[in-house]
Amino acid sequence: MRNKLTDELAVCGLKAVLALAEHHPETINRLFLREDRFYGFTAVCKQLAQRKRPYKICESEELERICKSVHHQGVVAMAVAPVIEPLTMEDLDFWASEGKTGLVLHDVGNDHNLGAIARAAAFFDAHFIVLNEGDSEVQLTTSAYRVAEGGMEHVAMRKVGSTAAFLKDAAKKIIVIGTDTRARRRIGDLPGIVQDHPPTFPGKRPGIALVLGNEESGLPSEVKNNCTCLLRVPGTGSIESLNVSQAAALFLREIYEL
């Protein structure tokens, strides 16, 4: 839930709020928690008091009203609403020079998918997530933070106006892996693709961007045409595809093992 009057976002869920308190405590304006959660948040409560910001012991019903969710797990932080900054060429140059892994999401569907992908990204040490600014369904919401289980604090979130145009530039500096259920090559071919790709910076593994699209329609042709290669996850064919966050986790695990 985003409070437009105060420009705050309700972050709920134990791990999500713990991660926010650890990495960005300065963004927390107010904290609401059940009594049984208090001892896990004594440090942030002390910081809030020093900043003359309130915290309050609440019952579960009040927490539910504050965050508009029954999944608060006993704690809600009202934090400064996050802003996704536009991607710059400096961002891309840094990811390339450091051999970073990240994701480019094009019309992936909803904020739950974004949260699940951010969780997988943090687990497998992916550094960035790039969103298309025209994708109105994918936002940094209370649900996205809760599903991410703290993963939002470990990835750099950026936005671009055109996915295809960004990938055209990105493919000159990093490996761009597009996901396509009808691709000829498989996820198991990834190590060979990376090995055959000349590194932009000698001695370092090339940076990798994994491109994921809509579960029903996949990636549009103009996006696929700007990928280094297209890969699929082989399966039985009993159903057409995986959930986009499941596919992301499988690919990120493969990249992590390189």
PDB file of N, CA, C and O in Angstrom, residues 6 18 20 47 57-58 61 103 112 123 126 130 146 153 156 165 171-172 191 210 227 239 258:
ATOM      1  N   THR A   6       1.559  11.070   2.119  1.00  0.00           N
ATOM      2  CA  THR A   6       2.849  11.156   2.803  1.00  0.00           C
ATOM      3  C   THR A   6       4.004  10.644   1.948  1.00  0.00           C
ATOM      4  O   THR A   6       5.155  10.693   2.373  1.00  0.00           O
ATOM      5  N   LEU A  18      13.076  -6.601   8.192  1.00  0.00           N
ATOM      6  CA  LEU A  18      14.415  -6.782   8.754  1.00  0.00           C
ATOM      7  C   LEU A  18      15.493  -6.338   7.765  1.00  0.00           C
ATOM      8  O   LEU A  18      16.463  -5.670   8.144  1.00  0.00           O
ATOM      9  N   LEU A  20      15.136  -4.220   5.247  1.00  0.00           N
ATOM     10  CA  LEU A  20      15.048  -2.764   5.108  1.00  0.00           C
ATOM     11  C   LEU A  20      15.721  -2.072   6.291  1.00  0.00           C
ATOM     12  O   LEU A  20      16.464  -1.096   6.115  1.00  0.00           O
ATOM     13  N   GLN A  47      16.914   3.944  16.774  1.00  0.00           N
ATOM     14  CA  GLN A  47      17.243   4.913  15.738  1.00  0.00           C
ATOM     15  C   GLN A  47      16.062   5.842  15.444  1.00  0.00           C
ATOM     16  O   GLN A  47      16.237   7.050  15.263  1.00  0.00           O
ATOM     17  N   ILE A  57       3.566  -0.330  19.355  1.00  0.00           N
ATOM     18  CA  ILE A  57       3.169  -1.722  19.550  1.00  0.00           C
ATOM     19  C   ILE A  57       1.687  -1.849  19.213  1.00  0.00           C
ATOM     20  O   ILE A  57       0.859  -1.098  19.745  1.00  0.00           O
ATOM     21  N   CYS A  58       1.351  -2.790  18.322  1.00  0.00           N
ATOM     22  CA  CYS A  58      -0.019  -2.923  17.824  1.00  0.00           C
ATOM     23  C   CYS A  58      -0.485  -4.370  17.886  1.00  0.00           C
ATOM     24  O   CYS A  58       0.321  -5.304  17.952  1.00  0.00           O
ATOM     25  N   GLU A  61      -4.799  -6.868  14.145  1.00  0.00           N
ATOM     26  CA  GLU A  61      -5.872  -6.227  13.391  1.00  0.00           C
ATOM     27  C   GLU A  61      -5.465  -4.823  12.928  1.00  0.00           C
ATOM     28  O   GLU A  61      -5.767  -4.409  11.805  1.00  0.00           O
ATOM     29  N   LEU A 103      18.913  -8.898 -14.598  1.00  0.00           N
ATOM     30  CA  LEU A 103      17.727  -9.283 -15.355  1.00  0.00           C
ATOM     31  C   LEU A 103      17.110  -8.073 -16.025  1.00  0.00           C
ATOM     32  O   LEU A 103      17.126  -6.971 -15.474  1.00  0.00           O
ATOM     33  N   HIS A 112       3.741  -9.406  -7.981  1.00  0.00           N
ATOM     34  CA  HIS A 112       4.126 -10.658  -7.329  1.00  0.00           C
ATOM     35  C   HIS A 112       5.286 -11.313  -8.082  1.00  0.00           C
ATOM     36  O   HIS A 112       6.222 -11.834  -7.462  1.00  0.00           O
ATOM     37  N   PHE A 123      19.230 -14.264  -4.078  1.00  0.00           N
ATOM     38  CA  PHE A 123      19.736 -15.576  -3.667  1.00  0.00           C
ATOM     39  C   PHE A 123      20.916 -16.007  -4.541  1.00  0.00           C
ATOM     40  O   PHE A 123      21.883 -16.595  -4.050  1.00  0.00           O
ATOM     41  N   ALA A 126      22.529 -11.919  -8.298  1.00  0.00           N
ATOM     42  CA  ALA A 126      22.310 -11.030  -9.436  1.00  0.00           C
ATOM     43  C   ALA A 126      22.280  -9.601  -8.922  1.00  0.00           C
ATOM     44  O   ALA A 126      21.714  -9.316  -7.868  1.00  0.00           O
ATOM     45  N   VAL A 130      16.282  -4.504 -14.564  1.00  0.00           N
ATOM     46  CA  VAL A 130      15.882  -3.407 -15.433  1.00  0.00           C
ATOM     47  C   VAL A 130      14.428  -3.616 -15.839  1.00  0.00           C
ATOM     48  O   VAL A 130      14.055  -4.681 -16.340  1.00  0.00           O
ATOM     49  N   ARG A 146       7.034  -7.774   0.038  1.00  0.00           N
ATOM     50  CA  ARG A 146       6.761  -8.920   0.901  1.00  0.00           C
ATOM     51  C   ARG A 146       7.175 -10.227   0.229  1.00  0.00           C
ATOM     52  O   ARG A 146       7.826 -11.074   0.844  1.00  0.00           O
ATOM     53  N   GLU A 153      16.443  -5.263  -1.226  1.00  0.00           N
ATOM     54  CA  GLU A 153      17.564  -4.481  -0.697  1.00  0.00           C
ATOM     55  C   GLU A 153      18.900  -4.898  -1.306  1.00  0.00           C
ATOM     56  O   GLU A 153      19.931  -4.289  -1.006  1.00  0.00           O
ATOM     57  N   ALA A 156      19.968  -3.524  -7.659  1.00  0.00           N
ATOM     58  CA  ALA A 156      19.801  -2.163  -8.167  1.00  0.00           C
ATOM     59  C   ALA A 156      18.660  -2.191  -9.179  1.00  0.00           C
ATOM     60  O   ALA A 156      18.711  -2.929 -10.155  1.00  0.00           O
ATOM     61  N   ALA A 165      15.851  -1.027 -27.488  1.00  0.00           N
ATOM     62  CA  ALA A 165      16.937  -0.065 -27.679  1.00  0.00           C
ATOM     63  C   ALA A 165      18.028  -0.259 -26.630  1.00  0.00           C
ATOM     64  O   ALA A 165      19.229  -0.189 -26.943  1.00  0.00           O
ATOM     65  N   ALA A 171      24.117  -5.330 -25.652  1.00  0.00           N
ATOM     66  CA  ALA A 171      24.737  -6.491 -26.305  1.00  0.00           C
ATOM     67  C   ALA A 171      26.146  -6.208 -26.819  1.00  0.00           C
ATOM     68  O   ALA A 171      26.890  -7.140 -27.129  1.00  0.00           O
ATOM     69  N   LYS A 172      26.524  -4.938 -26.894  1.00  0.00           N
ATOM     70  CA  LYS A 172      27.880  -4.584 -27.305  1.00  0.00           C
ATOM     71  C   LYS A 172      28.871  -4.745 -26.151  1.00  0.00           C
ATOM     72  O   LYS A 172      30.083  -4.767 -26.373  1.00  0.00           O
ATOM     73  N   PRO A 191      26.899 -22.507 -20.518  1.00  0.00           N
ATOM     74  CA  PRO A 191      28.349 -22.442 -20.249  1.00  0.00           C
ATOM     75  C   PRO A 191      29.182 -22.300 -21.517  1.00  0.00           C
ATOM     76  O   PRO A 191      30.143 -21.516 -21.547  1.00  0.00           O
ATOM     77  N   LEU A 210      19.870 -11.393 -18.291  1.00  0.00           N
ATOM     78  CA  LEU A 210      18.847 -12.385 -18.611  1.00  0.00           C
ATOM     79  C   LEU A 210      17.550 -11.645 -18.902  1.00  0.00           C
ATOM     80  O   LEU A 210      17.059 -10.883 -18.071  1.00  0.00           O
ATOM     81  N   CYS A 227      18.966  -9.729 -28.690  1.00  0.00           N
ATOM     82  CA  CYS A 227      19.635 -10.614 -27.726  1.00  0.00           C
ATOM     83  C   CYS A 227      20.830 -11.295 -28.378  1.00  0.00           C
ATOM     84  O   CYS A 227      20.841 -11.545 -29.583  1.00  0.00           O
ATOM     85  N   ILE A 239       2.811 -28.894 -20.087  1.00  0.00           N
ATOM     86  CA  ILE A 239       2.320 -27.520 -20.094  1.00  0.00           C
ATOM     87  C   ILE A 239       3.325 -26.699 -20.885  1.00  0.00           C
ATOM     88  O   ILE A 239       4.490 -27.080 -21.021  1.00  0.00           O
ATOM     89  N   LEU A 258      28.526 -20.777 -13.155  1.00  0.00           N
ATOM     90  CA  LEU A 258      29.563 -20.637 -14.173  1.00  0.00           C
ATOM     91  C   LEU A 258      30.927 -20.372 -13.570  1.00  0.00           C
ATOM     92  O   LEU A 258      31.045 -19.681 -12.561  1.00  0.00           O
TER      93      LEU A 258
END
